Structures are given as structure tokens and as C-alpha cells.
């Protein structure tokens, strides 16, 4: 078999988010975010996530007051060294998010010059190292002052978000040419408001659908604003895709898989690209239909504006079967593959299926894989030695899949490994290590893992063996 070559303009690099990487949670004027608040509130107690029945590594409890997002990987203090490492890696993109709490600590109103200064320094450093900044406006860290007013579920949320986006576009838009509005709304809104297994721990169907709807209106307002400013870049959003296959080869299971895909991915993506919610869910699932906000289609008709690309986070695949007693008329079944101790079961072909689905359903839209990565078991043995052959294989297999997708004509434009360095994992604290760089969370010491050397070879040669 032959190796693969990455296209000239392909973006390849790493990703991380503000609350997971920066630390310095209360420095230089930054206010408390929902994630800061949640971690403090639940430190020492089992996380409500553990009651959700989700199968994940770790206890999903925040065991002690040291397990807080107050350090991340010390990116706030060490951003120069991190970016120099990225440059040495040979990557040409870095996906980061801006902390709303750093830029506008009161959520709405006065801008914090120190926040602007920090992101200016980061963006300038990236550019001086030849690395394209790929910037998320929102990666789950709602200012707690706004969460106290209902967060996404407040009818004013779209206005708050547009005002915040304006500050970002005005201050950074001359240099940032890739923007995304929201990261994985299906996690922070669906799990946060519907199942209550994620901050802000609300369990209310009507509020969830309302919050999801307001987040969409906020997205449209930011996209409209961005386009009206003629800054010459692209704007999209990031959603995660669990590739779901039917357990049996029967129509009922196909339907179950489609409904799950609709709920997890299309519910968030279809309105952003086409201005409609998935009809199948509205038609077949009474509990969705009956809890929809009033005049939802009129709102979409009024505000819809297509975005330029979709960012897809791919981690895992799943299987489902028809079950009439369940809300979605579908029930998960054991996956074909297993991987003891891992948070997500690696399944590279699932990435092919996921991206091909997006390509076909959304008519060849530009796609970026904005996250793909693994936290390995035995973190204190394998990871501490920074010898992580399983991650090397993971990266190799997924980038080969990316190359196959491109060969099949998919407009796949980039791949960003999650994450750049061991950071804070929302419900698991520092126990799960996804990084290419190993971080000592007590001292900030950093060591490249073998996987970073391997990734670097791909970035530099633009080939994968
Ligand atoms: C997706 C999220 O965007 C990110 O914050 C998280 O760390 C990874 N999944 C891994 O769980």
C-alpha cells in the first residue's frame, strides 16, 4: 500500500480551549465562568454526570479542591513557549477559544483591556511563527453572571452574544481569518439543559429546546455581523459527530440510527447550513415537537444566513437499535469494538463515515476536523514516560482516513488534533490526558510525547506513512 500526501493548503495542527488550557482563572480582571463555578461547587462531591449512566473512564467526580480549571496547562503564562513548540512541530494551524469572561468580565458592557491584550499577544505570536489562528468565540465557558440570568435560555442571549462577537471581530478580525461561533452545542446545551449531566445541570425539555434555539439565533447574528464587516475571513461553527450505525440490517434500526444522528448532529448543523430543523425528529418524536419554541420556523426564516464551513469533532462511533419505549425510539447497544479504560473507543473508519455523511448531506460544504484525539488508559505509566505508541497509531489511522476522504472528493480542509497539551478535562479534571505534550500540573513542566514527534513528521513532510 502507498503513503498519503496532504494537499498544499491543508491546515494541520492542534487545538485547545480557553478554560481548559489557560489557567489564571481570576487574573487580570477575568470573571468566573460557568465551568469555574461548577468545578468549585462540586469539588469533593461526585459529579452529577456520574448519575447519567454514561460509560466513561474515571469516577467522573471532582475529588478535591485541587482539581479545578485554575491551572489548565498554564497557557496564560507560558503561551510563548507553547507556540514556539507548535512552530517546532511544523503545524500551520492552532485552534483556540477566547474567554468571554476575560474580554467582557461582566458578560455585557465594559471591555477588559487586559483580556484584549492577552489575545492580541497570542494571535501575534502565532502569526509570527507562521501559524494560522482558528478561533472559537465560545467553548462552554459562559460568564457566570450571564448564567445566573439563564444563560442560553434568556431571550436576550442572542444580543449579548452578538455584542461580545463584535468586540472580538473589531479587535482581532484584522488578523484572525477563521472564526467559529459555538463549540459542540449538543454537549453543553443538550447535556447541560436536557439530561442535566453537564453544567449548568438543568433538566427541562422545553428550556433545552428554547436554549438551543436562542443559541442558533445568536450564531446567525454573529455570522451576519461578521459578513457585514467585510473582514475577508471565514466563519462557521463546530459540532461533534458520533458515527452511529444500525445494530441490525432492518429498516427500524436504520430509522433509529438516523434519529440519533439527527438529534446529535443535524439538530445543530442543519439550521446553520439550511435554515431548518430536521423534519424527521419533529414528525416522529412528539416530545420534541411538543416542546418546540413558538414560531421557531419564522425565527429561522428571519435570521438564517449560511455559514462558510462546518467544524466536526470526531471521537467515537456507536450502535443503536429500535426501541418503541424510548423517547427517540432507539436504544444504544454494545459497540463492535472495545478499548478498556478509554473514554472514547477509537474507531478510525467511523471518521470516514461521519465526514462522508456531512459531505453528502450538506452538498460538499467545506469541512474541518476541528477535534480528534485520545486519552489513554494507564496514564501514570505510559504517559509519564511520554512513550505513547497507542496515540501514534491513533493519529496515523485517523490522518490516513482524512487522506482517503480527500481522495474521494470531500472538501476536507483541515485536521486539528485534540489537544495540544495535557489540560483540564471538564468532568474529569486532570486525570484524562489527551495532549501531545505531557504537562506536570503542579509545576507546569512540559515534555513532548513520542506522539508529538510523530505528528511533527507528518506536519513537516505533509505525508503520512
Ligand atoms: C470535546 C470538547 O470540545 C473538549 O472540550 C473536550 O476536552 C474533548 N471533547 C474531549 O472530551
mmCIF file with all atom_site columns, C-alpha atoms in Angstrom, residues 234-443:
data_model
loop_
_atom_site.group_PDB
_atom_site.id
_atom_site.type_symbol
_atom_site.label_atom_id
_atom_site.label_alt_id
_atom_site.label_comp_id
_atom_site.label_asym_id
_atom_site.label_entity_id
_atom_site.label_seq_id
_atom_site.pdbx_PDB_ins_code
_atom_site.Cartn_x
_atom_site.Cartn_y
_atom_site.Cartn_z
_atom_site.occupancy
_atom_site.B_iso_or_equiv
_atom_site.pdbx_formal_charge
_atom_site.auth_seq_id
_atom_site.auth_comp_id
_atom_site.auth_asym_id
_atom_site.auth_atom_id
_atom_site.pdbx_PDB_model_num
ATOM 1   C CA . UNK A 1 234 ? -14.459 32.666 7.057  1.00 0.00 ? 234 UNK A CA 1
ATOM 2   C CA . UNK A 1 235 ? -16.927 31.915 9.798  1.00 0.00 ? 235 UNK A CA 1
ATOM 3   C CA . UNK A 1 236 ? -18.540 28.621 10.803 1.00 0.00 ? 236 UNK A CA 1
ATOM 4   C CA . UNK A 1 237 ? -19.371 26.550 13.872 1.00 0.00 ? 237 UNK A CA 1
ATOM 5   C CA . UNK A 1 238 ? -18.098 23.339 15.461 1.00 0.00 ? 238 UNK A CA 1
ATOM 6   C CA . UNK A 1 239 ? -20.317 20.341 16.203 1.00 0.00 ? 239 UNK A CA 1
ATOM 7   C CA . UNK A 1 240 ? -19.388 16.832 17.246 1.00 0.00 ? 240 UNK A CA 1
ATOM 8   C CA . UNK A 1 241 ? -20.302 13.746 15.303 1.00 0.00 ? 241 UNK A CA 1
ATOM 9   C CA . UNK A 1 242 ? -20.719 10.310 16.808 1.00 0.00 ? 242 UNK A CA 1
ATOM 10  C CA . UNK A 1 243 ? -20.968 7.975  13.892 1.00 0.00 ? 243 UNK A CA 1
ATOM 11  C CA . UNK A 1 244 ? -24.000 5.780  14.569 1.00 0.00 ? 244 UNK A CA 1
ATOM 12  C CA . UNK A 1 245 ? -24.702 2.505  12.820 1.00 0.00 ? 245 UNK A CA 1
ATOM 13  C CA . UNK A 1 246 ? -27.858 0.378  12.999 1.00 0.00 ? 246 UNK A CA 1
ATOM 14  C CA . UNK A 1 247 ? -27.386 -2.788 15.075 1.00 0.00 ? 247 UNK A CA 1
ATOM 15  C CA . UNK A 1 248 ? -29.459 -4.926 12.698 1.00 0.00 ? 248 UNK A CA 1
ATOM 16  C CA . UNK A 1 249 ? -29.957 -4.648 8.965  1.00 0.00 ? 249 UNK A CA 1
ATOM 17  C CA . UNK A 1 250 ? -33.611 -3.720 9.225  1.00 0.00 ? 250 UNK A CA 1
ATOM 18  C CA . UNK A 1 251 ? -35.495 -0.511 8.446  1.00 0.00 ? 251 UNK A CA 1
ATOM 19  C CA . UNK A 1 252 ? -36.412 0.082  12.103 1.00 0.00 ? 252 UNK A CA 1
ATOM 20  C CA . UNK A 1 253 ? -32.787 0.194  13.151 1.00 0.00 ? 253 UNK A CA 1
ATOM 21  C CA . UNK A 1 254 ? -31.851 2.405  10.222 1.00 0.00 ? 254 UNK A CA 1
ATOM 22  C CA . UNK A 1 255 ? -34.533 4.821  11.381 1.00 0.00 ? 255 UNK A CA 1
ATOM 23  C CA . UNK A 1 256 ? -33.221 4.681  14.942 1.00 0.00 ? 256 UNK A CA 1
ATOM 24  C CA . UNK A 1 257 ? -29.697 5.492  13.734 1.00 0.00 ? 257 UNK A CA 1
ATOM 25  C CA . UNK A 1 258 ? -30.995 8.357  11.630 1.00 0.00 ? 258 UNK A CA 1
ATOM 26  C CA . UNK A 1 259 ? -32.957 9.860  14.519 1.00 0.00 ? 259 UNK A CA 1
ATOM 27  C CA . UNK A 1 260 ? -29.889 9.661  16.760 1.00 0.00 ? 260 UNK A CA 1
ATOM 28  C CA . UNK A 1 261 ? -27.734 11.325 14.110 1.00 0.00 ? 261 UNK A CA 1
ATOM 29  C CA . UNK A 1 262 ? -30.397 13.974 13.682 1.00 0.00 ? 262 UNK A CA 1
ATOM 30  C CA . UNK A 1 263 ? -30.511 14.659 17.394 1.00 0.00 ? 263 UNK A CA 1
ATOM 31  C CA . UNK A 1 264 ? -26.792 14.694 17.989 1.00 0.00 ? 264 UNK A CA 1
ATOM 32  C CA . UNK A 1 265 ? -25.537 16.397 14.857 1.00 0.00 ? 265 UNK A CA 1
ATOM 33  C CA . UNK A 1 266 ? -28.160 17.667 12.426 1.00 0.00 ? 266 UNK A CA 1
ATOM 34  C CA . UNK A 1 267 ? -30.267 19.387 15.058 1.00 0.00 ? 267 UNK A CA 1
ATOM 35  C CA . UNK A 1 268 ? -27.376 21.799 15.485 1.00 0.00 ? 268 UNK A CA 1
ATOM 36  C CA . UNK A 1 269 ? -25.924 21.784 11.975 1.00 0.00 ? 269 UNK A CA 1
ATOM 37  C CA . UNK A 1 270 ? -28.896 21.701 9.602  1.00 0.00 ? 270 UNK A CA 1
ATOM 38  C CA . UNK A 1 271 ? -30.362 25.032 10.776 1.00 0.00 ? 271 UNK A CA 1
ATOM 39  C CA . UNK A 1 272 ? -26.914 26.612 10.466 1.00 0.00 ? 272 UNK A CA 1
ATOM 40  C CA . UNK A 1 273 ? -26.466 25.421 6.893  1.00 0.00 ? 273 UNK A CA 1
ATOM 41  C CA . UNK A 1 274 ? -30.027 25.211 5.618  1.00 0.00 ? 274 UNK A CA 1
ATOM 42  C CA . UNK A 1 275 ? -32.260 27.164 7.965  1.00 0.00 ? 275 UNK A CA 1
ATOM 43  C CA . UNK A 1 276 ? -34.471 24.251 9.071  1.00 0.00 ? 276 UNK A CA 1
ATOM 44  C CA . UNK A 1 277 ? -34.591 21.734 11.915 1.00 0.00 ? 277 UNK A CA 1
ATOM 45  C CA . UNK A 1 278 ? -34.515 18.030 10.950 1.00 0.00 ? 278 UNK A CA 1
ATOM 46  C CA . UNK A 1 279 ? -38.070 17.198 9.910  1.00 0.00 ? 279 UNK A CA 1
ATOM 47  C CA . UNK A 1 280 ? -37.895 13.552 10.894 1.00 0.00 ? 280 UNK A CA 1
ATOM 48  C CA . UNK A 1 281 ? -37.457 14.408 14.575 1.00 0.00 ? 281 UNK A CA 1
ATOM 49  C CA . UNK A 1 282 ? -40.270 16.937 14.501 1.00 0.00 ? 282 UNK A CA 1
ATOM 50  C CA . UNK A 1 283 ? -42.517 14.431 12.760 1.00 0.00 ? 283 UNK A CA 1
ATOM 51  C CA . UNK A 1 284 ? -41.685 11.265 14.677 1.00 0.00 ? 284 UNK A CA 1
ATOM 52  C CA . UNK A 1 285 ? -40.791 12.457 18.169 1.00 0.00 ? 285 UNK A CA 1
ATOM 53  C CA . UNK A 1 286 ? -43.720 14.025 19.971 1.00 0.00 ? 286 UNK A CA 1
ATOM 54  C CA . UNK A 1 287 ? -41.607 15.133 22.891 1.00 0.00 ? 287 UNK A CA 1
ATOM 55  C CA . UNK A 1 288 ? -39.516 17.275 20.536 1.00 0.00 ? 288 UNK A CA 1
ATOM 56  C CA . UNK A 1 289 ? -42.486 18.660 18.606 1.00 0.00 ? 289 UNK A CA 1
ATOM 57  C CA . UNK A 1 290 ? -44.457 19.453 21.756 1.00 0.00 ? 290 UNK A CA 1
ATOM 58  C CA . UNK A 1 291 ? -41.614 21.316 23.404 1.00 0.00 ? 291 UNK A CA 1
ATOM 59  C CA . UNK A 1 292 ? -40.534 23.496 20.483 1.00 0.00 ? 292 UNK A CA 1
ATOM 60  C CA . UNK A 1 293 ? -40.373 27.272 20.976 1.00 0.00 ? 293 UNK A CA 1
ATOM 61  C CA . UNK A 1 294 ? -43.247 29.189 19.427 1.00 0.00 ? 294 UNK A CA 1
ATOM 62  C CA . UNK A 1 295 ? -42.742 30.428 15.873 1.00 0.00 ? 295 UNK A CA 1
ATOM 63  C CA . UNK A 1 296 ? -39.422 28.663 15.532 1.00 0.00 ? 296 UNK A CA 1
ATOM 64  C CA . UNK A 1 297 ? -39.574 28.476 11.747 1.00 0.00 ? 297 UNK A CA 1
ATOM 65  C CA . UNK A 1 298 ? -40.445 32.177 11.445 1.00 0.00 ? 298 UNK A CA 1
ATOM 66  C CA . UNK A 1 299 ? -37.355 32.958 13.535 1.00 0.00 ? 299 UNK A CA 1
ATOM 67  C CA . UNK A 1 300 ? -35.195 30.789 11.321 1.00 0.00 ? 300 UNK A CA 1
ATOM 68  C CA . UNK A 1 301 ? -36.635 32.379 8.197  1.00 0.00 ? 301 UNK A CA 1
ATOM 69  C CA . UNK A 1 302 ? -35.902 35.816 9.584  1.00 0.00 ? 302 UNK A CA 1
ATOM 70  C CA . UNK A 1 303 ? -32.349 35.233 10.828 1.00 0.00 ? 303 UNK A CA 1
ATOM 71  C CA . UNK A 1 304 ? -30.878 32.407 8.755  1.00 0.00 ? 304 UNK A CA 1
ATOM 72  C CA . UNK A 1 305 ? -27.632 33.103 6.966  1.00 0.00 ? 305 UNK A CA 1
ATOM 73  C CA . UNK A 1 306 ? -25.437 30.239 5.728  1.00 0.00 ? 306 UNK A CA 1
ATOM 74  C CA . UNK A 1 307 ? -22.018 29.816 7.277  1.00 0.00 ? 307 UNK A CA 1
ATOM 75  C CA . UNK A 1 308 ? -18.816 29.183 5.352  1.00 0.00 ? 308 UNK A CA 1
ATOM 76  C CA . UNK A 1 309 ? -17.731 25.837 6.787  1.00 0.00 ? 309 UNK A CA 1
ATOM 77  C CA . UNK A 1 310 ? -18.556 23.255 9.401  1.00 0.00 ? 310 UNK A CA 1
ATOM 78  C CA . UNK A 1 311 ? -16.045 22.115 12.012 1.00 0.00 ? 311 UNK A CA 1
ATOM 79  C CA . UNK A 1 312 ? -16.535 18.488 13.007 1.00 0.00 ? 312 UNK A CA 1
ATOM 80  C CA . UNK A 1 313 ? -15.199 16.971 16.227 1.00 0.00 ? 313 UNK A CA 1
ATOM 81  C CA . UNK A 1 314 ? -14.887 13.231 15.774 1.00 0.00 ? 314 UNK A CA 1
ATOM 82  C CA . UNK A 1 315 ? -14.069 10.866 18.631 1.00 0.00 ? 315 UNK A CA 1
ATOM 83  C CA . UNK A 1 316 ? -16.232 7.790  18.510 1.00 0.00 ? 316 UNK A CA 1
ATOM 84  C CA . UNK A 1 317 ? -18.785 5.527  16.881 1.00 0.00 ? 317 UNK A CA 1
ATOM 85  C CA . UNK A 1 318 ? -21.870 3.900  18.390 1.00 0.00 ? 318 UNK A CA 1
ATOM 86  C CA . UNK A 1 319 ? -24.605 1.381  17.508 1.00 0.00 ? 319 UNK A CA 1
ATOM 87  C CA . UNK A 1 320 ? -28.293 1.630  18.063 1.00 0.00 ? 320 UNK A CA 1
ATOM 88  C CA . UNK A 1 321 ? -31.439 -0.446 17.726 1.00 0.00 ? 321 UNK A CA 1
ATOM 89  C CA . UNK A 1 322 ? -35.166 0.373  17.536 1.00 0.00 ? 322 UNK A CA 1
ATOM 90  C CA . UNK A 1 323 ? -36.996 0.543  20.855 1.00 0.00 ? 323 UNK A CA 1
ATOM 91  C CA . UNK A 1 324 ? -40.530 1.950  20.883 1.00 0.00 ? 324 UNK A CA 1
ATOM 92  C CA . UNK A 1 325 ? -40.432 2.582  24.642 1.00 0.00 ? 325 UNK A CA 1
ATOM 93  C CA . UNK A 1 326 ? -37.647 5.144  24.364 1.00 0.00 ? 326 UNK A CA 1
ATOM 94  C CA . UNK A 1 327 ? -38.042 8.828  23.635 1.00 0.00 ? 327 UNK A CA 1
ATOM 95  C CA . UNK A 1 328 ? -36.017 8.601  20.432 1.00 0.00 ? 328 UNK A CA 1
ATOM 96  C CA . UNK A 1 329 ? -37.372 5.138  19.679 1.00 0.00 ? 329 UNK A CA 1
ATOM 97  C CA . UNK A 1 330 ? -33.804 3.993  19.783 1.00 0.00 ? 330 UNK A CA 1
ATOM 98  C CA . UNK A 1 331 ? -31.609 2.260  22.316 1.00 0.00 ? 331 UNK A CA 1
ATOM 99  C CA . UNK A 1 332 ? -27.823 2.011  22.372 1.00 0.00 ? 332 UNK A CA 1
ATOM 100 C CA . UNK A 1 333 ? -26.262 -1.424 22.020 1.00 0.00 ? 333 UNK A CA 1
ATOM 101 C CA . UNK A 1 334 ? -22.706 -2.570 22.716 1.00 0.00 ? 334 UNK A CA 1
ATOM 102 C CA . UNK A 1 335 ? -20.289 -1.309 20.074 1.00 0.00 ? 335 UNK A CA 1
ATOM 103 C CA . UNK A 1 336 ? -18.396 -3.787 17.933 1.00 0.00 ? 336 UNK A CA 1
ATOM 104 C CA . UNK A 1 337 ? -15.074 -2.538 19.208 1.00 0.00 ? 337 UNK A CA 1
ATOM 105 C CA . UNK A 1 338 ? -13.868 -2.145 22.736 1.00 0.00 ? 338 UNK A CA 1
ATOM 106 C CA . UNK A 1 339 ? -10.958 -0.445 24.353 1.00 0.00 ? 339 UNK A CA 1
ATOM 107 C CA . UNK A 1 340 ? -10.890 -0.910 28.102 1.00 0.00 ? 340 UNK A CA 1
ATOM 108 C CA . UNK A 1 341 ? -10.240 2.180  30.131 1.00 0.00 ? 341 UNK A CA 1
ATOM 109 C CA . UNK A 1 342 ? -10.606 4.669  27.303 1.00 0.00 ? 342 UNK A CA 1
ATOM 110 C CA . UNK A 1 343 ? -13.102 7.480  27.441 1.00 0.00 ? 343 UNK A CA 1
ATOM 111 C CA . UNK A 1 344 ? -13.953 7.109  23.767 1.00 0.00 ? 344 UNK A CA 1
ATOM 112 C CA . UNK A 1 345 ? -13.432 3.894  21.836 1.00 0.00 ? 345 UNK A CA 1
ATOM 113 C CA . UNK A 1 346 ? -11.158 4.688  18.895 1.00 0.00 ? 346 UNK A CA 1
ATOM 114 C CA . UNK A 1 347 ? -12.690 3.671  15.589 1.00 0.00 ? 347 UNK A CA 1
ATOM 115 C CA . UNK A 1 348 ? -10.999 5.429  12.644 1.00 0.00 ? 348 UNK A CA 1
ATOM 116 C CA . UNK A 1 349 ? -13.442 4.164  9.963  1.00 0.00 ? 349 UNK A CA 1
ATOM 117 C CA . UNK A 1 350 ? -16.178 5.963  11.914 1.00 0.00 ? 350 UNK A CA 1
ATOM 118 C CA . UNK A 1 351 ? -14.456 9.212  10.985 1.00 0.00 ? 351 UNK A CA 1
ATOM 119 C CA . UNK A 1 352 ? -14.738 8.296  7.325  1.00 0.00 ? 352 UNK A CA 1
ATOM 120 C CA . UNK A 1 353 ? -18.455 7.561  7.744  1.00 0.00 ? 353 UNK A CA 1
ATOM 121 C CA . UNK A 1 354 ? -19.048 10.752 9.737  1.00 0.00 ? 354 UNK A CA 1
ATOM 122 C CA . UNK A 1 355 ? -17.309 13.103 7.344  1.00 0.00 ? 355 UNK A CA 1
ATOM 123 C CA . UNK A 1 356 ? -18.789 11.402 4.283  1.00 0.00 ? 356 UNK A CA 1
ATOM 124 C CA . UNK A 1 357 ? -22.262 11.822 5.789  1.00 0.00 ? 357 UNK A CA 1
ATOM 125 C CA . UNK A 1 358 ? -21.640 15.534 6.308  1.00 0.00 ? 358 UNK A CA 1
ATOM 126 C CA . UNK A 1 359 ? -20.249 15.884 2.782  1.00 0.00 ? 359 UNK A CA 1
ATOM 127 C CA . UNK A 1 360 ? -23.215 14.179 1.171  1.00 0.00 ? 360 UNK A CA 1
ATOM 128 C CA . UNK A 1 361 ? -25.984 15.636 3.289  1.00 0.00 ? 361 UNK A CA 1
ATOM 129 C CA . UNK A 1 362 ? -24.642 19.170 3.138  1.00 0.00 ? 362 UNK A CA 1
ATOM 130 C CA . UNK A 1 363 ? -23.718 19.222 -0.555 1.00 0.00 ? 363 UNK A CA 1
ATOM 131 C CA . UNK A 1 364 ? -19.950 19.375 -0.404 1.00 0.00 ? 364 UNK A CA 1
ATOM 132 C CA . UNK A 1 365 ? -19.637 22.032 2.303  1.00 0.00 ? 365 UNK A CA 1
ATOM 133 C CA . UNK A 1 366 ? -16.071 22.841 3.412  1.00 0.00 ? 366 UNK A CA 1
ATOM 134 C CA . UNK A 1 367 ? -15.244 20.673 6.428  1.00 0.00 ? 367 UNK A CA 1
ATOM 135 C CA . UNK A 1 368 ? -12.515 20.983 9.050  1.00 0.00 ? 368 UNK A CA 1
ATOM 136 C CA . UNK A 1 369 ? -11.886 18.214 11.552 1.00 0.00 ? 369 UNK A CA 1
ATOM 137 C CA . UNK A 1 370 ? -11.602 20.555 14.497 1.00 0.00 ? 370 UNK A CA 1
ATOM 138 C CA . UNK A 1 371 ? -11.028 17.850 17.125 1.00 0.00 ? 371 UNK A CA 1
ATOM 139 C CA . UNK A 1 372 ? -9.907  14.245 17.140 1.00 0.00 ? 372 UNK A CA 1
ATOM 140 C CA . UNK A 1 373 ? -7.829  12.741 19.881 1.00 0.00 ? 373 UNK A CA 1
ATOM 141 C CA . UNK A 1 374 ? -7.497  10.214 22.643 1.00 0.00 ? 374 UNK A CA 1
ATOM 142 C CA . UNK A 1 375 ? -6.808  9.988  26.333 1.00 0.00 ? 375 UNK A CA 1
ATOM 143 C CA . UNK A 1 376 ? -5.105  6.697  27.032 1.00 0.00 ? 376 UNK A CA 1
ATOM 144 C CA . UNK A 1 377 ? -5.529  4.362  29.953 1.00 0.00 ? 377 UNK A CA 1
ATOM 145 C CA . UNK A 1 378 ? -2.607  3.798  32.325 1.00 0.00 ? 378 UNK A CA 1
ATOM 146 C CA . UNK A 1 379 ? -1.850  7.454  32.253 1.00 0.00 ? 379 UNK A CA 1
ATOM 147 C CA . UNK A 1 380 ? 0.692   7.337  35.010 1.00 0.00 ? 380 UNK A CA 1
ATOM 148 C CA . UNK A 1 381 ? 2.773   4.608  33.391 1.00 0.00 ? 381 UNK A CA 1
ATOM 149 C CA . UNK A 1 382 ? 2.685   5.012  29.676 1.00 0.00 ? 382 UNK A CA 1
ATOM 150 C CA . UNK A 1 383 ? 2.073   8.742  29.618 1.00 0.00 ? 383 UNK A CA 1
ATOM 151 C CA . UNK A 1 384 ? 4.643   9.713  32.192 1.00 0.00 ? 384 UNK A CA 1
ATOM 152 C CA . UNK A 1 385 ? 7.372   8.126  30.138 1.00 0.00 ? 385 UNK A CA 1
ATOM 153 C CA . UNK A 1 386 ? 5.918   10.092 27.242 1.00 0.00 ? 386 UNK A CA 1
ATOM 154 C CA . UNK A 1 387 ? 6.030   6.915  25.247 1.00 0.00 ? 387 UNK A CA 1
ATOM 155 C CA . UNK A 1 388 ? 2.537   6.600  23.802 1.00 0.00 ? 388 UNK A CA 1
ATOM 156 C CA . UNK A 1 389 ? 2.540   4.199  20.848 1.00 0.00 ? 389 UNK A CA 1
ATOM 157 C CA . UNK A 1 390 ? -1.238  3.833  21.013 1.00 0.00 ? 390 UNK A CA 1
ATOM 158 C CA . UNK A 1 391 ? -1.630  7.551  20.324 1.00 0.00 ? 391 UNK A CA 1
ATOM 159 C CA . UNK A 1 392 ? 0.862   7.340  17.446 1.00 0.00 ? 392 UNK A CA 1
ATOM 160 C CA . UNK A 1 393 ? -1.289  4.631  15.869 1.00 0.00 ? 393 UNK A CA 1
ATOM 161 C CA . UNK A 1 394 ? -4.439  6.640  16.581 1.00 0.00 ? 394 UNK A CA 1
ATOM 162 C CA . UNK A 1 395 ? -3.088  9.714  14.821 1.00 0.00 ? 395 UNK A CA 1
ATOM 163 C CA . UNK A 1 396 ? -1.743  7.737  11.895 1.00 0.00 ? 396 UNK A CA 1
ATOM 164 C CA . UNK A 1 397 ? -5.002  5.883  11.290 1.00 0.00 ? 397 UNK A CA 1
ATOM 165 C CA . UNK A 1 398 ? -7.173  8.982  11.535 1.00 0.00 ? 398 UNK A CA 1
ATOM 166 C CA . UNK A 1 399 ? -4.999  11.115 9.270  1.00 0.00 ? 399 UNK A CA 1
ATOM 167 C CA . UNK A 1 400 ? -4.951  8.295  6.747  1.00 0.00 ? 400 UNK A CA 1
ATOM 168 C CA . UNK A 1 401 ? -8.751  8.379  6.885  1.00 0.00 ? 401 UNK A CA 1
ATOM 169 C CA . UNK A 1 402 ? -8.616  12.121 6.271  1.00 0.00 ? 402 UNK A CA 1
ATOM 170 C CA . UNK A 1 403 ? -6.479  11.500 3.186  1.00 0.00 ? 403 UNK A CA 1
ATOM 171 C CA . UNK A 1 404 ? -8.910  8.872  1.892  1.00 0.00 ? 404 UNK A CA 1
ATOM 172 C CA . UNK A 1 405 ? -11.780 11.315 2.305  1.00 0.00 ? 405 UNK A CA 1
ATOM 173 C CA . UNK A 1 406 ? -9.922  13.919 0.280  1.00 0.00 ? 406 UNK A CA 1
ATOM 174 C CA . UNK A 1 407 ? -9.215  11.335 -2.425 1.00 0.00 ? 407 UNK A CA 1
ATOM 175 C CA . UNK A 1 408 ? -12.959 10.626 -2.523 1.00 0.00 ? 408 UNK A CA 1
ATOM 176 C CA . UNK A 1 409 ? -13.604 14.272 -3.343 1.00 0.00 ? 409 UNK A CA 1
ATOM 177 C CA . UNK A 1 410 ? -14.660 15.517 0.078  1.00 0.00 ? 410 UNK A CA 1
ATOM 178 C CA . UNK A 1 411 ? -13.847 19.166 0.725  1.00 0.00 ? 411 UNK A CA 1
ATOM 179 C CA . UNK A 1 412 ? -11.920 18.355 3.859  1.00 0.00 ? 412 UNK A CA 1
ATOM 180 C CA . UNK A 1 413 ? -9.665  21.311 4.535  1.00 0.00 ? 413 UNK A CA 1
ATOM 181 C CA . UNK A 1 414 ? -8.014  20.643 7.866  1.00 0.00 ? 414 UNK A CA 1
ATOM 182 C CA . UNK A 1 415 ? -7.269  18.357 10.793 1.00 0.00 ? 415 UNK A CA 1
ATOM 183 C CA . UNK A 1 416 ? -6.660  19.510 14.361 1.00 0.00 ? 416 UNK A CA 1
ATOM 184 C CA . UNK A 1 417 ? -5.530  17.047 16.988 1.00 0.00 ? 417 UNK A CA 1
ATOM 185 C CA . UNK A 1 418 ? -7.122  17.423 20.435 1.00 0.00 ? 418 UNK A CA 1
ATOM 186 C CA . UNK A 1 419 ? -5.281  18.514 22.317 1.00 0.00 ? 419 UNK A CA 1
ATOM 187 C CA . UNK A 1 420 ? -2.062  20.381 22.120 1.00 0.00 ? 420 UNK A CA 1
ATOM 188 C CA . UNK A 1 421 ? -1.022  19.633 25.706 1.00 0.00 ? 421 UNK A CA 1
ATOM 189 C CA . UNK A 1 422 ? -2.458  17.772 28.705 1.00 0.00 ? 422 UNK A CA 1
ATOM 190 C CA . UNK A 1 423 ? -5.090  20.145 30.058 1.00 0.00 ? 423 UNK A CA 1
ATOM 191 C CA . UNK A 1 424 ? -8.225  20.258 32.170 1.00 0.00 ? 424 UNK A CA 1
ATOM 192 C CA . UNK A 1 425 ? -10.973 17.866 31.087 1.00 0.00 ? 425 UNK A CA 1
ATOM 193 C CA . UNK A 1 426 ? -14.360 19.267 32.068 1.00 0.00 ? 426 UNK A CA 1
ATOM 194 C CA . UNK A 1 427 ? -15.801 16.411 34.131 1.00 0.00 ? 427 UNK A CA 1
ATOM 195 C CA . UNK A 1 428 ? -12.585 14.536 34.801 1.00 0.00 ? 428 UNK A CA 1
ATOM 196 C CA . UNK A 1 429 ? -10.202 17.214 35.970 1.00 0.00 ? 429 UNK A CA 1
ATOM 197 C CA . UNK A 1 430 ? -6.574  16.414 35.193 1.00 0.00 ? 430 UNK A CA 1
ATOM 198 C CA . UNK A 1 431 ? -6.991  12.638 35.072 1.00 0.00 ? 431 UNK A CA 1
ATOM 199 C CA . UNK A 1 432 ? -7.583  12.390 31.354 1.00 0.00 ? 432 UNK A CA 1
ATOM 200 C CA . UNK A 1 433 ? -4.561  13.325 29.286 1.00 0.00 ? 433 UNK A CA 1
ATOM 201 C CA . UNK A 1 434 ? -5.227  13.969 25.610 1.00 0.00 ? 434 UNK A CA 1
ATOM 202 C CA . UNK A 1 435 ? -2.101  16.017 24.932 1.00 0.00 ? 435 UNK A CA 1
ATOM 203 C CA . UNK A 1 436 ? 0.772   15.673 22.519 1.00 0.00 ? 436 UNK A CA 1
ATOM 204 C CA . UNK A 1 437 ? 2.795   17.410 25.208 1.00 0.00 ? 437 UNK A CA 1
ATOM 205 C CA . UNK A 1 438 ? 2.877   15.947 28.730 1.00 0.00 ? 438 UNK A CA 1
ATOM 206 C CA . UNK A 1 439 ? 2.309   18.542 31.432 1.00 0.00 ? 439 UNK A CA 1
ATOM 207 C CA . UNK A 1 440 ? 3.116   18.374 35.122 1.00 0.00 ? 440 UNK A CA 1
ATOM 208 C CA . UNK A 1 441 ? 0.067   20.100 36.547 1.00 0.00 ? 441 UNK A CA 1
ATOM 209 C CA . UNK A 1 442 ? 1.868   21.034 39.748 1.00 0.00 ? 442 UNK A CA 1
ATOM 210 C CA . UNK A 1 443 ? 4.891   22.708 38.213 1.00 0.00 ? 443 UNK A CA 1
#
